[in-house]
XYZ file of C-alpha atoms in Angstrom:
111
model
C -83.217 -75.112 5.716
C -86.533 -75.363 3.951
C -86.679 -74.246 0.329
C -89.065 -71.433 1.267
C -86.556 -70.046 3.779
C -83.720 -70.127 1.271
C -86.006 -68.635 -1.382
C -86.858 -65.653 0.861
C -83.190 -65.012 1.639
C -82.134 -65.251 -2.020
C -84.992 -62.940 -3.034
C -83.939 -60.345 -0.452
C -80.285 -60.477 -1.504
C -81.272 -60.176 -5.171
C -83.446 -57.160 -4.415
C -80.579 -55.432 -2.555
C -78.070 -56.302 -5.304
C -80.433 -54.941 -7.966
C -80.946 -51.724 -6.032
C -77.186 -51.211 -5.619
C -76.495 -51.871 -9.311
C -79.528 -50.211 -10.886
C -81.076 -53.415 -12.209
C -84.801 -53.413 -12.970
C -86.104 -56.759 -11.766
C -89.052 -57.838 -13.885
C -90.482 -61.278 -14.593
C -88.829 -61.184 -18.021
C -85.485 -60.266 -16.457
C -85.758 -63.167 -13.992
C -86.584 -65.806 -16.606
C -83.968 -64.538 -19.056
C -81.362 -64.363 -16.283
C -82.200 -67.965 -15.348
C -81.482 -68.970 -18.952
C -78.181 -67.111 -18.806
C -77.218 -68.886 -15.590
C -78.089 -72.303 -17.036
C -75.858 -71.467 -20.003
C -73.025 -70.538 -17.630
C -73.606 -73.791 -15.723
C -73.317 -75.709 -18.988
C -70.071 -73.912 -19.855
C -68.627 -74.606 -16.393
C -69.665 -78.268 -16.607
C -67.989 -78.696 -19.977
C -64.810 -77.044 -18.672
C -64.787 -79.125 -15.470
C -65.225 -82.350 -17.427
C -62.498 -81.507 -19.951
C -64.834 -80.979 -22.898
C -64.184 -77.301 -23.459
C -61.450 -75.077 -24.774
C -61.375 -73.525 -21.289
C -58.543 -75.155 -19.412
C -57.434 -74.536 -15.890
C -56.758 -75.868 -12.467
C -59.192 -78.733 -11.735
C -59.959 -77.356 -8.260
C -60.776 -73.919 -9.701
C -62.946 -75.481 -12.407
C -64.803 -77.505 -9.745
C -65.331 -74.317 -7.699
C -66.663 -72.535 -10.786
C -69.066 -75.413 -11.435
C -70.381 -75.269 -7.854
C -70.795 -71.493 -8.147
C -72.794 -71.831 -11.356
C -75.035 -74.515 -9.823
C -75.721 -72.072 -6.968
C -76.387 -69.208 -9.414
C -78.840 -71.287 -11.451
C -80.621 -72.476 -8.300
C -80.753 -68.950 -6.916
C -82.274 -67.570 -10.113
C -84.775 -70.425 -10.197
C -85.803 -69.470 -6.662
C -86.228 -65.853 -7.768
C -88.348 -66.903 -10.752
C -90.487 -69.074 -8.478
C -90.933 -66.189 -6.037
C -91.945 -63.757 -8.765
C -94.438 -66.246 -10.217
C -95.910 -67.154 -6.831
C -94.660 -70.748 -6.813
C -94.391 -72.363 -3.385
C -91.272 -74.451 -3.972
C -91.789 -76.731 -0.995
C -95.299 -77.594 -2.186
C -94.288 -77.847 -5.843
C -91.363 -80.205 -5.160
C -93.533 -82.285 -2.843
C -96.286 -82.528 -5.470
C -94.046 -83.102 -8.482
C -91.141 -85.157 -7.079
C -91.607 -86.357 -3.531
C -94.956 -87.994 -4.192
C -92.921 -90.791 -5.730
C -90.814 -91.496 -2.640
C -92.915 -94.583 -1.889
C -91.138 -96.196 -4.866
C -87.695 -95.825 -3.262
C -86.084 -99.087 -2.207
C -83.138 -99.684 0.122
C -80.590 -100.028 -2.697
C -81.755 -96.681 -4.097
C -80.530 -94.927 -0.943
C -76.881 -95.686 -1.708
C -74.962 -92.679 -3.105
C -74.604 -92.606 -6.870
C -71.768 -91.008 -8.854
């Protein structure tokens, strides 16, 4: 799935969710919500890595971490949509232009 496809789907789902729950989606709301989600991601990361007062089942903590990564990514996609950012183009321009520097050993999975 291309980023643009995922971005459109996330935007649609967010719009429906907001309508059902009476949320006014503004640019400010989107950026502030992104900050909230990054904070929740940080909390989940600290819990999953044992550096938080939140204790629990490791599998549940790992699930919570994955959920928060998805929430932060989803909100970032919504922010990008609202601000007119083409994510495919932006990632290509900002990150993938450096792929010529990648060497064979760089392709091995890292922890």
